[in-house]
CSV table of C-alpha atoms and ligand atoms in Angstrom, one decimal:
chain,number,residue,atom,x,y,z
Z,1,UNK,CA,33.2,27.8,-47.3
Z,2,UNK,CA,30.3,25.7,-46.1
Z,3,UNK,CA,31.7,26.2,-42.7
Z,4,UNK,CA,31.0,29.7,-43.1
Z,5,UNK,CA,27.5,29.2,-44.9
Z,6,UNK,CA,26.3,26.9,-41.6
Z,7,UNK,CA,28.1,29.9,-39.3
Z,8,UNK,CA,25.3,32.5,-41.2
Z,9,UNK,CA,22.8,30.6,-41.7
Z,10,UNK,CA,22.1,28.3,-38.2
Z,11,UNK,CA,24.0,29.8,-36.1
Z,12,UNK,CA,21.8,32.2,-35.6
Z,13,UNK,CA,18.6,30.1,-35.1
Z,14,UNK,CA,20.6,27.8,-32.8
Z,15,UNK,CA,21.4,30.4,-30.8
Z,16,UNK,CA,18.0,31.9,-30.5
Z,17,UNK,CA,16.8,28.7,-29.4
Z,18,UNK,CA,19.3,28.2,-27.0
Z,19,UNK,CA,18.5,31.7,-25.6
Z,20,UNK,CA,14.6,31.1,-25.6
Z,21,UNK,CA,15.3,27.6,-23.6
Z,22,UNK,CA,17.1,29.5,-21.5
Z,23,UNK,CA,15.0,31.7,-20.5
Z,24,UNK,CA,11.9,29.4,-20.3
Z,25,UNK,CA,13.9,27.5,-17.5
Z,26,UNK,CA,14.9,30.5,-15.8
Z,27,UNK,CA,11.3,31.4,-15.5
Z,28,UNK,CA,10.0,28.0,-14.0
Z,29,UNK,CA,12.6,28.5,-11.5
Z,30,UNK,CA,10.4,28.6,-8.3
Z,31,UNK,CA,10.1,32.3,-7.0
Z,32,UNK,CA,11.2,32.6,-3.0
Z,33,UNK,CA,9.0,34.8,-1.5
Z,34,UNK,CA,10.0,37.0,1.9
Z,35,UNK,CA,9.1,35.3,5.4
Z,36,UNK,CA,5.7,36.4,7.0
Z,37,UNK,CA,5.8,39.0,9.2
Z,38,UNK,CA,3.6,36.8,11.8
Z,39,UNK,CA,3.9,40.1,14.5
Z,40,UNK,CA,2.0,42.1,13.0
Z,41,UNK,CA,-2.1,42.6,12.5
Z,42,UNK,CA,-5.1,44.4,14.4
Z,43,UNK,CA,-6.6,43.2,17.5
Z,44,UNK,CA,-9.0,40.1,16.6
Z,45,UNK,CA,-12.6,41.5,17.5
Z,46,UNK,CA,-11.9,44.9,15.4
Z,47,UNK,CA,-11.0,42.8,12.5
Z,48,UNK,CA,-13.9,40.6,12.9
Z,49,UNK,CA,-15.8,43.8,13.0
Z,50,UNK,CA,-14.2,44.9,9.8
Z,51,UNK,CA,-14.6,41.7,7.5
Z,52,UNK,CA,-16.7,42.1,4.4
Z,53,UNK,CA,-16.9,41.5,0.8
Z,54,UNK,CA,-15.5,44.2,-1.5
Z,55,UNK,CA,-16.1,44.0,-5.4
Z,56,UNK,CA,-14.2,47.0,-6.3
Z,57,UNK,CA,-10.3,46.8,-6.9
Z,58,UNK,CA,-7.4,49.5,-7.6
Z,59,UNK,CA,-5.2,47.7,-10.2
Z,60,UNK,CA,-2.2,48.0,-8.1
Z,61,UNK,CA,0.2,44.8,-7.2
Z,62,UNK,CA,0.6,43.8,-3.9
Z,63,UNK,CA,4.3,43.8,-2.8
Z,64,UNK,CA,5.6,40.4,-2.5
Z,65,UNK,CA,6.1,41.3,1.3
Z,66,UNK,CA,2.0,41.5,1.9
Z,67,UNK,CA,1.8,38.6,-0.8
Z,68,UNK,CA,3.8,36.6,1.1
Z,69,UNK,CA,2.0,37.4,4.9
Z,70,UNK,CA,-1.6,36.6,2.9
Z,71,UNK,CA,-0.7,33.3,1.8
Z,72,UNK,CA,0.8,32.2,4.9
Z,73,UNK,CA,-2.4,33.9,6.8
Z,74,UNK,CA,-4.4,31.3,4.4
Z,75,UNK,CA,-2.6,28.3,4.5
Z,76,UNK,CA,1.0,28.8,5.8
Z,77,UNK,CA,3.0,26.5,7.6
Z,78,UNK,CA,2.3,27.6,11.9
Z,79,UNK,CA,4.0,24.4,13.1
Z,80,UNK,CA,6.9,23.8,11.3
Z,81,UNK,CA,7.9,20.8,13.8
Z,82,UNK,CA,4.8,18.9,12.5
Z,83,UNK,CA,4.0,20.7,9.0
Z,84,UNK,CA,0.8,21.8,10.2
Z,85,UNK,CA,-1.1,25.0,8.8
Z,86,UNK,CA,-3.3,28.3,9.9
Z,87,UNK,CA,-6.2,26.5,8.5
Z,88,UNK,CA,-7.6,23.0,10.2
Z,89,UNK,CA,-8.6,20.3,7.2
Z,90,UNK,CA,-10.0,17.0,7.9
Z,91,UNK,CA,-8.1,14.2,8.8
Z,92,UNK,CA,-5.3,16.7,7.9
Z,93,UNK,CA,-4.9,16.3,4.1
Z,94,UNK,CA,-4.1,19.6,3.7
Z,95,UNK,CA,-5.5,18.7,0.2
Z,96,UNK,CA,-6.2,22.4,-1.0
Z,97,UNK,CA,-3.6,24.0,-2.9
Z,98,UNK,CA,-3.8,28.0,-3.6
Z,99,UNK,CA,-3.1,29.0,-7.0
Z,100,UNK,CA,-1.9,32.3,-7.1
Z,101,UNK,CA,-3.3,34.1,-10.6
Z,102,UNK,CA,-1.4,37.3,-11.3
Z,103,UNK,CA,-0.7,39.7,-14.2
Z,104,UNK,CA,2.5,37.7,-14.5
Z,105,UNK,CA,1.2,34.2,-14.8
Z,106,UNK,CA,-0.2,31.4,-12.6
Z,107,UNK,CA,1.8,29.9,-9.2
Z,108,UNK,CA,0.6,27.3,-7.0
Z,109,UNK,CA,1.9,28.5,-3.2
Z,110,UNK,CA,4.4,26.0,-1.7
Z,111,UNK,CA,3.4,26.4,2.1
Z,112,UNK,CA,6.3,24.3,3.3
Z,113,UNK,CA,9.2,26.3,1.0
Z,114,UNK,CA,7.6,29.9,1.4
Z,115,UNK,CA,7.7,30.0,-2.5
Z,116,UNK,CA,5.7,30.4,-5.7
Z,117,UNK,CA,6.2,27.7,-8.4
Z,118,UNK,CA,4.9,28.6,-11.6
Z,119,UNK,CA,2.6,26.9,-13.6
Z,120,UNK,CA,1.6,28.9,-16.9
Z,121,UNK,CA,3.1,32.4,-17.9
Z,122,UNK,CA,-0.3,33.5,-18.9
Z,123,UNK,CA,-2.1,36.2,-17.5
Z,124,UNK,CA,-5.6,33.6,-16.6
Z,125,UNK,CA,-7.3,36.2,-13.6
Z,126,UNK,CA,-9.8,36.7,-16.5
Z,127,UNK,CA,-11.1,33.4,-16.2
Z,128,UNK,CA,-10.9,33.1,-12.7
Z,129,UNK,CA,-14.5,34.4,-12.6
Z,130,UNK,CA,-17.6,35.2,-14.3
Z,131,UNK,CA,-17.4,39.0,-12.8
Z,132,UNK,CA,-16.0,41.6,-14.6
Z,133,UNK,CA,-13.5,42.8,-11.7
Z,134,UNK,CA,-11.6,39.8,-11.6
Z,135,UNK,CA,-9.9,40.4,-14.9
Z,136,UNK,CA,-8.3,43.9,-13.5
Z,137,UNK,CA,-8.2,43.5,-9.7
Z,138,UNK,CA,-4.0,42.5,-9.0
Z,139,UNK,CA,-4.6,38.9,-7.6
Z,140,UNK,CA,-6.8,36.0,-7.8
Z,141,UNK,CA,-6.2,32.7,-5.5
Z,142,UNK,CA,-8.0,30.0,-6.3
Z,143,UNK,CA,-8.5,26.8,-4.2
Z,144,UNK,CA,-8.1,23.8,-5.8
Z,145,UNK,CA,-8.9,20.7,-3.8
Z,146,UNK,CA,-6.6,18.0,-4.9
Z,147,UNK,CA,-8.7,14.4,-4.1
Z,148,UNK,CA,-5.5,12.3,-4.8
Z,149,UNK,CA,-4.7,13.2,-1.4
Z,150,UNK,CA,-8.2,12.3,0.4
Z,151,UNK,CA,-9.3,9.5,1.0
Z,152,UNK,CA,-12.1,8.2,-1.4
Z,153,UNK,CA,-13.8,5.6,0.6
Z,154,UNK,CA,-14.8,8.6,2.7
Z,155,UNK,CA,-19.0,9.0,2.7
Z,156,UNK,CA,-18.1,12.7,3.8
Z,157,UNK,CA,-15.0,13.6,1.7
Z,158,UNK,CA,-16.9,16.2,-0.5
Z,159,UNK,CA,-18.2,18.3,2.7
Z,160,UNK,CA,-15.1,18.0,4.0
Z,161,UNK,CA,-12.7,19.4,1.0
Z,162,UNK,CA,-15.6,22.4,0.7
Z,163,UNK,CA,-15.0,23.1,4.3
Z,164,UNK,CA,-11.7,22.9,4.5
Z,165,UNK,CA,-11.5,25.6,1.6
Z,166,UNK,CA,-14.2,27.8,3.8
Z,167,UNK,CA,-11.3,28.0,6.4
Z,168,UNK,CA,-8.9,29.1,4.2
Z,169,UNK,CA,-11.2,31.8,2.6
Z,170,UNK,CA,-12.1,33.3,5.9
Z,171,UNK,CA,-8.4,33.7,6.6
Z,172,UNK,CA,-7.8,35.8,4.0
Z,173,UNK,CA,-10.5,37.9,4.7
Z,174,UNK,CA,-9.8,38.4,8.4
Z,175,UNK,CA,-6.2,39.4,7.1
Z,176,UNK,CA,-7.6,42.0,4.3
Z,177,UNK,CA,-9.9,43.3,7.1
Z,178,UNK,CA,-6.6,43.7,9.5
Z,179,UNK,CA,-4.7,45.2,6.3
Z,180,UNK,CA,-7.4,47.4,4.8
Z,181,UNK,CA,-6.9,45.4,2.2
Z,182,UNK,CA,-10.4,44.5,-0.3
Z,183,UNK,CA,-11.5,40.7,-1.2
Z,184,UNK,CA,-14.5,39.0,-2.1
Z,185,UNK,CA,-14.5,34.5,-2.4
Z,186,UNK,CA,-16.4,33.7,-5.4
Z,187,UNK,CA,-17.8,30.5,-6.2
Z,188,UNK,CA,-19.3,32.3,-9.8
Z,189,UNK,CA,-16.7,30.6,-12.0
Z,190,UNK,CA,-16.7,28.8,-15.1
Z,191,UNK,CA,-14.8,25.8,-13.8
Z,192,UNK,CA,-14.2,23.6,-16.6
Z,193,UNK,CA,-12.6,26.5,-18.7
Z,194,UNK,CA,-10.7,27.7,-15.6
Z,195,UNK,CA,-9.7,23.9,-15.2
Z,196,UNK,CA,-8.5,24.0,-18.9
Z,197,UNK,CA,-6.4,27.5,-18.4
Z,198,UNK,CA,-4.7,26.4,-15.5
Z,199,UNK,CA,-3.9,22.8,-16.8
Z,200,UNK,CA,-4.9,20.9,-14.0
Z,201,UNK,CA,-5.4,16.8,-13.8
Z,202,UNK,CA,-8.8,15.3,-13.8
Z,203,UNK,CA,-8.2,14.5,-9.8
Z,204,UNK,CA,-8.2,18.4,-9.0
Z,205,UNK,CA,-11.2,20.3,-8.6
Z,206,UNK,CA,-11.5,23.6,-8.8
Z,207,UNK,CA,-13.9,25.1,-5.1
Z,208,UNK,CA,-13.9,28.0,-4.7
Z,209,UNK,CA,-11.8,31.8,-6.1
Z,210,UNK,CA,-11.1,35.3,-4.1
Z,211,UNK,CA,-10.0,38.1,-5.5
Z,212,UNK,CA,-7.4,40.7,-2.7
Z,213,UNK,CA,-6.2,43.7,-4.0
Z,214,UNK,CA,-6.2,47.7,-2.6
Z,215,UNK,CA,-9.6,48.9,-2.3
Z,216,UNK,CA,-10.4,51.4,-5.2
Z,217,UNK,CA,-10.1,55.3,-4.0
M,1,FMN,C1,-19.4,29.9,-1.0
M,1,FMN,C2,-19.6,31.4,-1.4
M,1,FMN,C3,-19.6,31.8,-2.7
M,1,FMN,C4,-19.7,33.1,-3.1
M,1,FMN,N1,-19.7,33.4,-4.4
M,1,FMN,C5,-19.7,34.7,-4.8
M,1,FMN,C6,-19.5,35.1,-6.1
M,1,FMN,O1,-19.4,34.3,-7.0
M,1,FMN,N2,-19.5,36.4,-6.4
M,1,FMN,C7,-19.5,37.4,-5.5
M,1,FMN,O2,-19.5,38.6,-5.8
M,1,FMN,N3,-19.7,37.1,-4.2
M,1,FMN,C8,-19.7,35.8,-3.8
M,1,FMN,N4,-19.8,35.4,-2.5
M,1,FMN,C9,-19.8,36.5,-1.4
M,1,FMN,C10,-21.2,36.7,-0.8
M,1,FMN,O3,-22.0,37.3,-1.8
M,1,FMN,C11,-21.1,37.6,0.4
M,1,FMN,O4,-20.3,36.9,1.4
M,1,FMN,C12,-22.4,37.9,1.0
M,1,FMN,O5,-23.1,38.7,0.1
M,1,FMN,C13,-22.3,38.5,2.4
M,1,FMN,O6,-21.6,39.7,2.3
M,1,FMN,P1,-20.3,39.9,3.3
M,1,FMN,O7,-19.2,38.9,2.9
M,1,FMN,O8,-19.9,41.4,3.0
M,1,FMN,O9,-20.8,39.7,4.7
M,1,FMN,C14,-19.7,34.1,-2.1
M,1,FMN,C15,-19.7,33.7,-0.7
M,1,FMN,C16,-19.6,32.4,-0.4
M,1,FMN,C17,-19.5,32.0,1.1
């Protein structure tokens, strides 16, 4: 009798929470994302003749083949013999990590694994930026400059994190310009909310944002 009384009554719940746990840990799995298509792109000076700002988005996703080609055009492994990336940073502490802000949650990009490991579920592009675009435009990377791996003793370390983060920036815009693709780097952020949203330690700061996305027709 109580047998059947715990069989109605918890076994239910217990299996709700097993399902929900479930779930949750299927969704931190890390997402693999296709390998960069590194043969394609537009001749060089036609690209440079192309790159711009562009603050107005269509709401379409990017496929997670072009996805996949941006991030490695940002910051991708080039040198896989010596783990070194499309961008230069000084004394090479590849220190900057690109979070990846999408409708479906927040990433950080994992250069070495090609993949996208998830950090929040929520939706943050809204508070990627002070501009109203950012909320509705498909994808917002933000560079976040992690000084545990820098050197602090370094008089220069701040002007080199920002630079390093410039390099990375103008990648992705010379590979929007090759893929018609729009994008504007935004340093109009409210960082300490952003900081907040995206959970990160005291050690990580928050540079510089762009929004990439189609360009509205
Ligand atoms: C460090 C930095 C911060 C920027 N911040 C913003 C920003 O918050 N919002 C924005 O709309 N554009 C921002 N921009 C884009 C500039 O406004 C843009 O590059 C400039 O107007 C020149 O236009 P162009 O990129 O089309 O040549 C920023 C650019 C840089 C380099």
């Amino acid at each position: 009798m109580r047998t059947s009384h715990w069989i109605r009554t918890r076994l239910p719940w217990a299996a709700l929470i097993l399902c929900a746990a479930s779930l949750f840990a299927q969704e931190l799995k890390p997402v693999p994302l296709p390998s960069p298509q590194t043969q394609i792109g537009r001749p060089l000076m036609q690209v440079l003749k192309d790159r711009r700002s562009t603050r107005t988005f269509d709401p379409e996703k990017l496929p997670a083949q072009v996805l996949s080609n941006l991030l490695w055009a940002a910051f991708g492994v080039n040198r896989p013999e010596a783990g070194k990336r499309t961008a230069p940073s000084a004394m090479d502490w590849q220190e900057t990590d690109i979070y990846v802000a999408t409708a479906d949650g927040l990433y950080i990009y994992d250069a070495k694994a090609n993949q996208l490991i998830p950090v929040v579920h929520d939706d943050v592009r809204g508070q990627t930026g002070t501009q109203p675009f950012v909320k509705d435009a498909p994808l917002n990377l933000v560079y976040v400059a992690d000084l545990a791996r820098t050197r602090s003793s370094s008089a220069d370390r701040d002007m080199y994190v920002a630079a390093d983060t410039g390099f990375i920036a103008q990648n992705v815009y010379l590979f929007c310009a090759s893929e018609g693709l729009a994008t504007v780097v935004r340093g109009s952020i409210d960082r300490p909310a952003l900081a907040k949203a995206m959970r990160l330690r005291p050690d990580q700061r928050i540079m510089l944002a762009q929004t990439v996305g189609y360009p509205r027709k």
